[in-house]
Coordinates of C-alpha atoms in Angstrom, one line a residue:
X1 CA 46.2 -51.8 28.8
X2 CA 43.4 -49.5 30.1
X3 CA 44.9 -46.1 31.2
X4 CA 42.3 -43.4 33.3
X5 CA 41.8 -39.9 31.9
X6 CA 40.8 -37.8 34.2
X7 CA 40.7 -33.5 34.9
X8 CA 44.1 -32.0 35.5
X9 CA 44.5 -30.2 38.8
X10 CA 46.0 -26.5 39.0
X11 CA 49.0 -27.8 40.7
X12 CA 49.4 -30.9 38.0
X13 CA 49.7 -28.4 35.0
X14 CA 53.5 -28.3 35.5
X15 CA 53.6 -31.6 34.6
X16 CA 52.0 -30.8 31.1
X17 CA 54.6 -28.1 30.9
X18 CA 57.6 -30.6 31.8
X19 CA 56.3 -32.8 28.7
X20 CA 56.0 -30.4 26.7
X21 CA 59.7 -29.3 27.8
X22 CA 60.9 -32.5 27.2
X23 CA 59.7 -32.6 23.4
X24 CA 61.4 -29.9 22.6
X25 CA 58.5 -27.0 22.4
X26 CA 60.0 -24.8 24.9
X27 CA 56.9 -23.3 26.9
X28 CA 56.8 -20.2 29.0
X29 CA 58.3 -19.9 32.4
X30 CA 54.6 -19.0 33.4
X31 CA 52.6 -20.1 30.8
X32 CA 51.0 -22.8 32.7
X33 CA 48.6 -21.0 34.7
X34 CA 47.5 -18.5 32.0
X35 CA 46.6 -21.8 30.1
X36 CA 44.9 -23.5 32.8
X37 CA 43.1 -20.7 33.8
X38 CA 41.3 -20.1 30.5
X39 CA 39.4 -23.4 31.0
X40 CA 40.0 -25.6 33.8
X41 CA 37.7 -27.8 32.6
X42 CA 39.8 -28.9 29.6
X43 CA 43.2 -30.1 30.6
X44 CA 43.5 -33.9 30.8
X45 CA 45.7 -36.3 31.8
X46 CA 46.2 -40.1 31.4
X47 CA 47.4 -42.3 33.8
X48 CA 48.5 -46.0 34.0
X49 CA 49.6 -47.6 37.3
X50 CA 49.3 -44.3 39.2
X51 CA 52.4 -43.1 36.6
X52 CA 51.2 -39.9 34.7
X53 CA 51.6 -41.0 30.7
X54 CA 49.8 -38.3 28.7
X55 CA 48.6 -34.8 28.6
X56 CA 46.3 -33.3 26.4
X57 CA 44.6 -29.7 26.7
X58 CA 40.6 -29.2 25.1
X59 CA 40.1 -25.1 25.6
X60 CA 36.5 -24.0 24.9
X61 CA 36.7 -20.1 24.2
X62 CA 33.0 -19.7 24.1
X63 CA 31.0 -19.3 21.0
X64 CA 31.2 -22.5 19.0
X65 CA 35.1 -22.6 19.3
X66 CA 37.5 -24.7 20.9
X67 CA 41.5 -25.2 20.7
X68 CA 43.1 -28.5 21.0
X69 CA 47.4 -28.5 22.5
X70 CA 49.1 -30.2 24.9
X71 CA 48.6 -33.5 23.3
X72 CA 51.8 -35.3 24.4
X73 CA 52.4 -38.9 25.3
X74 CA 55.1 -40.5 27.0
X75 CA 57.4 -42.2 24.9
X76 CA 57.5 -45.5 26.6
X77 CA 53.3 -45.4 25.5
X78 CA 53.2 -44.4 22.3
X79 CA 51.4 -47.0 19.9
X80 CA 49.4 -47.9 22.6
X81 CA 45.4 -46.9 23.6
X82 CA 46.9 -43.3 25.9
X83 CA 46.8 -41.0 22.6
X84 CA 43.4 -42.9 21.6
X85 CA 41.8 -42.3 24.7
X86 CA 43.3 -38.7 25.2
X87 CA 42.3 -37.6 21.9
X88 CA 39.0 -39.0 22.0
X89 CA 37.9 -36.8 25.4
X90 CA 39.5 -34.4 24.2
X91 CA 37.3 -34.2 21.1
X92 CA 34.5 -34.8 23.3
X93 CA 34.5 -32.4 25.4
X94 CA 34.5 -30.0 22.6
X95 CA 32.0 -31.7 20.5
X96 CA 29.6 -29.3 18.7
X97 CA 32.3 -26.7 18.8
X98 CA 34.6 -25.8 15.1
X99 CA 38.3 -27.3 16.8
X100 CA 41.8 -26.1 16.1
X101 CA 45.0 -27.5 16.5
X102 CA 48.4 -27.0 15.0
X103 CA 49.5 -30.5 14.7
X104 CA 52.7 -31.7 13.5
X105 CA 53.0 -31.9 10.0
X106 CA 54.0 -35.5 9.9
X107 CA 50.6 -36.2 11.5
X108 CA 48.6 -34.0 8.9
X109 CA 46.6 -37.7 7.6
X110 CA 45.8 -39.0 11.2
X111 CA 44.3 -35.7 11.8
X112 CA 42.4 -35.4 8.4
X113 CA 41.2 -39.1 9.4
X114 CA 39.7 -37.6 12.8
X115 CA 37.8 -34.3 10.6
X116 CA 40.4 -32.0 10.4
X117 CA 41.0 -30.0 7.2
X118 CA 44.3 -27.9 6.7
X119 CA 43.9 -24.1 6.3
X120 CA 47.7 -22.8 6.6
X121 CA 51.5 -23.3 7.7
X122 CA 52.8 -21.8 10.6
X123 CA 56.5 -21.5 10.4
X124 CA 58.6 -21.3 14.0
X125 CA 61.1 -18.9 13.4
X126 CA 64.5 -18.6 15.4
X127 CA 66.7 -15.1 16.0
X128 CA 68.9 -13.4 18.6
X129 CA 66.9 -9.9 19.6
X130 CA 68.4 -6.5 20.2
X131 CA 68.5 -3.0 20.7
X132 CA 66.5 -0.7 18.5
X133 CA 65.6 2.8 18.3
X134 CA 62.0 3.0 19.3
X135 CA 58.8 4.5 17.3
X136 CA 57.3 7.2 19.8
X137 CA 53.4 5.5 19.3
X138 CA 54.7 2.0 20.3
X139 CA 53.9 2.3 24.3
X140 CA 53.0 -0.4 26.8
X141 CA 50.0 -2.3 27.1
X142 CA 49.5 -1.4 30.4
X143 CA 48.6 2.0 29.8
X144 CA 46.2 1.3 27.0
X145 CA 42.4 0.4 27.7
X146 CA 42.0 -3.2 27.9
X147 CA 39.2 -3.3 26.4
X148 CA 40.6 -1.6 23.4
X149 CA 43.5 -4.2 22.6
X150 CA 40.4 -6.5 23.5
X151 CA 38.9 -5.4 20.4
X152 CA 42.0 -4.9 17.9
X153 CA 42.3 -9.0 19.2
X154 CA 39.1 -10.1 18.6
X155 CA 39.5 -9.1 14.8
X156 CA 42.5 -12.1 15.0
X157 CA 41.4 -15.1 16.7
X158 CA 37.9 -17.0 16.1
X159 CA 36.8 -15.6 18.8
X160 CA 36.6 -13.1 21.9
X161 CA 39.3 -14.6 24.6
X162 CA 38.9 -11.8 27.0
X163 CA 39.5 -14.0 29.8
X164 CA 42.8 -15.3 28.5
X165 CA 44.2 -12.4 27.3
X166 CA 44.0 -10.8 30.5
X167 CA 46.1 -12.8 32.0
X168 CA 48.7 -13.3 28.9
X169 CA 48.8 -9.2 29.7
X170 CA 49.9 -9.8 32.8
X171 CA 51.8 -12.6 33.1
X172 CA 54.8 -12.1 34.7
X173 CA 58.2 -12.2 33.1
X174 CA 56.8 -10.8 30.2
X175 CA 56.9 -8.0 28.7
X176 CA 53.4 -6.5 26.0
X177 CA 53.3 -3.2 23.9
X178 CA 50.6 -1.7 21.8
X179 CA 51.0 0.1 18.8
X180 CA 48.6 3.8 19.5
X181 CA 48.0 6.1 16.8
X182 CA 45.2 8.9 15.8
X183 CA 44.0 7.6 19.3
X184 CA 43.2 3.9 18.4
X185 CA 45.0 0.6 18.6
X186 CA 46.6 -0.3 15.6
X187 CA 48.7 -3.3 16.6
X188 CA 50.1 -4.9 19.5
X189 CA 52.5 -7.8 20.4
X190 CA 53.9 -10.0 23.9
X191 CA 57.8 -11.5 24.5
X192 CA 57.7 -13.4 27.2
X193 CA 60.5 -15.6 28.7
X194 CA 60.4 -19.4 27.7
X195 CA 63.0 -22.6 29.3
X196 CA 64.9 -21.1 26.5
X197 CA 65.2 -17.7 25.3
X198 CA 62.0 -15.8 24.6
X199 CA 59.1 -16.1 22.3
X200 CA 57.2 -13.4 20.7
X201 CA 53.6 -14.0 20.5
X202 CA 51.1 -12.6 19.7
X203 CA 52.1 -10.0 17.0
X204 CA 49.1 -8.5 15.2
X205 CA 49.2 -5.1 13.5
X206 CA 47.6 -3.4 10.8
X207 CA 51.0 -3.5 8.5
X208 CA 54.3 -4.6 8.2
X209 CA 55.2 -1.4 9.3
X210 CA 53.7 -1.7 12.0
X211 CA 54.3 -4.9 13.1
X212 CA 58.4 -4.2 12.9
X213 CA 57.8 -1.4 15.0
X214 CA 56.3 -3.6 17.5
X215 CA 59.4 -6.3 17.3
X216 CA 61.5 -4.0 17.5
X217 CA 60.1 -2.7 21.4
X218 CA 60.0 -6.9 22.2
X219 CA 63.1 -7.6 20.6
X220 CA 64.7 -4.8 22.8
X221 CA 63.8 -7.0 26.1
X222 CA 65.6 -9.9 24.7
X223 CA 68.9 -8.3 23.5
X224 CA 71.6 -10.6 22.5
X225 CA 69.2 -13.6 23.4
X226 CA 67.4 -16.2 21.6
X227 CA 63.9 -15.3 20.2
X228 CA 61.3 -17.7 19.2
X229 CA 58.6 -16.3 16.4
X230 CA 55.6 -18.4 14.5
X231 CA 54.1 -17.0 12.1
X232 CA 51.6 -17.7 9.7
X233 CA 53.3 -19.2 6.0
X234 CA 49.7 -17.4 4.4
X235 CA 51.1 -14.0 5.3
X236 CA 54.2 -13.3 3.2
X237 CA 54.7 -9.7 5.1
X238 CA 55.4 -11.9 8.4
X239 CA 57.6 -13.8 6.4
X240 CA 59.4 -11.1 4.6
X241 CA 60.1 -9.9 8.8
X242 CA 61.4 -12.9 10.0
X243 CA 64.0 -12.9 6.7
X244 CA 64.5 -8.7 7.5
X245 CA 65.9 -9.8 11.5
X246 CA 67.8 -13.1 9.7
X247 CA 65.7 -15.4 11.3
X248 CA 65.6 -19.2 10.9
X249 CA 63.2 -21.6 9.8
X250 CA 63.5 -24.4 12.8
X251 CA 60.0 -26.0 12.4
X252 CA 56.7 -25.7 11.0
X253 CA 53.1 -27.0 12.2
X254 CA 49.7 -27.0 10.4
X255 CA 46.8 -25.3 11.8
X256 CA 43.8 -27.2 11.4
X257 CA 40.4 -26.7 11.7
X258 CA 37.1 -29.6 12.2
X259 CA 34.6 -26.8 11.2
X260 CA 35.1 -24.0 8.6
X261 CA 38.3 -22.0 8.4
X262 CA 37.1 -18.9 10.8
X263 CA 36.5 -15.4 9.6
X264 CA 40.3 -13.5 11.0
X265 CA 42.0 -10.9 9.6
X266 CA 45.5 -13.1 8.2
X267 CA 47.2 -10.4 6.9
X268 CA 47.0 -8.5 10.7
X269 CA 48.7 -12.2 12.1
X270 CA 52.5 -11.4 12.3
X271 CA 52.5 -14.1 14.8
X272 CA 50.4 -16.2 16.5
X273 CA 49.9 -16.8 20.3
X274 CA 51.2 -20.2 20.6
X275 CA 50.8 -23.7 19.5
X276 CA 49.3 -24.7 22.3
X277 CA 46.0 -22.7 23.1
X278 CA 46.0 -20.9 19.1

């Protein structure tokens, strides 16, 4: 068979976010265009007799970095040439650049064959949130200088994503707080509603202190509901939190990386943003 891969329209993202549904990754309610908007150019799609089969996202952040998710085929194609071809534009398209993915763990030696190395575990955590007395310096976002949580980000993720986290600040039915002492940014963290419950992401902070401070203010907007939490298995302290609030272990991926493991700040990554952009 000989499937076409071709650029993802705005209005075809939904799609991705169906498959991705359907596999069991619970997305965001408005993840979608967030996603997309961070880099048109890199959201794919294969399709065989006019019938979608595959999806696959290739995000290039700028500076020699680029994110691999999305990468889903249908099950009535797997074993066939749609993941070959998918994963192949994908990787072109961001040829040149250091990629990341967090790939299923069962996949970690297909990946290794393709020039990926393993740097860490992230662990998916599950919890119900609730109400908590809140620390006066944990405030939200939206009253903080963007360009301030800008920086405390940029200290966690390969590169600057200015242009996504903008809109991951906004998006709607979610909810952001920063973490704002001796006048500087010292943490911050986003819960936004997913098909089911909520997930928290990102959560950096200086501490553990910190950082419970923070899920404590998210976990307030998801009281008595399901929360979703990944965090890195390298940082024992995010760990240690997800044990504090009797969370779960309900799956783990492995972030991987073609170039060198990037120069972040680990022990500030409480949890990561998602699986699907880094």
């Amino acid at each position: 068979m000989n499937c076409i891969v071709r650029k993802m329209e705005l209005a075809e993202i939904e799609i991705a976010m169906h498959l991705a549904y359907k596999e069991g990754w619970n997305p965001g309610l408005n993840d979608g265009i967030t996603f997309f908007n961070t880099d048109p150019q890199g959201f794919l799609l294969a399709e065989y007799k006019g019938r979608v089969v595959g999806t696959i996202s290739a995000v290039n952040y700028g500076d020699g970095f680029g994110f691999i998710g999305f990468y889903i085929v249908d099950s009535d194609y797997r074993g066939t040439v749609v993941g070959t071809q998918l994963g192949m534009a994908a990787l072109n398209y961001l040829k040149d650049l250091n990629i990341g993915i967090d790939g299923v763990v069962a996949r970690v030696e297909n990946y290794k064959r393709l020039g990926f190395k393993e740097a860490y575990k992230n662990i998916r955590f599950e919890g119900i949130g609730d109400k908590y007395i809140l620390d006066p310096e944990v405030v939200p976002a939206k009253i903080i200088d963007f360009q301030e949580i800008a920086d405390y980000d940029s200290r966690c993720f390969p590169v600057r994503r200015e242009k996504f986290l903008k809109g991951w600040l906004e998006m709607i039915n979610s909810h952001s707080y920063v973490f704002y002492d001796e006048n500087r940014v010292k943490g911050y963290g986003v819960i936004r509603s997913c098909r089911k419950g909520y997930k928290i992401g990102p959560l950096f902070a200086d501490d553990i202190h910190i950082a419970e401070q923070i899920y404590k203010a998210l976990a307030n907007k998801a009281a008595d509901e399901l929360i979703y939490f990944d965090t890195p298995e390298a940082n024992l302290f995010a760990v240690d939190l997800a044990h504090k609030y009797e969370m779960k272990k309900v799956f783990e991926t492995a972030r991987m990386y073609t170039g060198e493991e990037p120069l972040i700040d680990l022990p500030k990554i409480f949890g990561v943003t998602s699986f699907e952009l880094g």
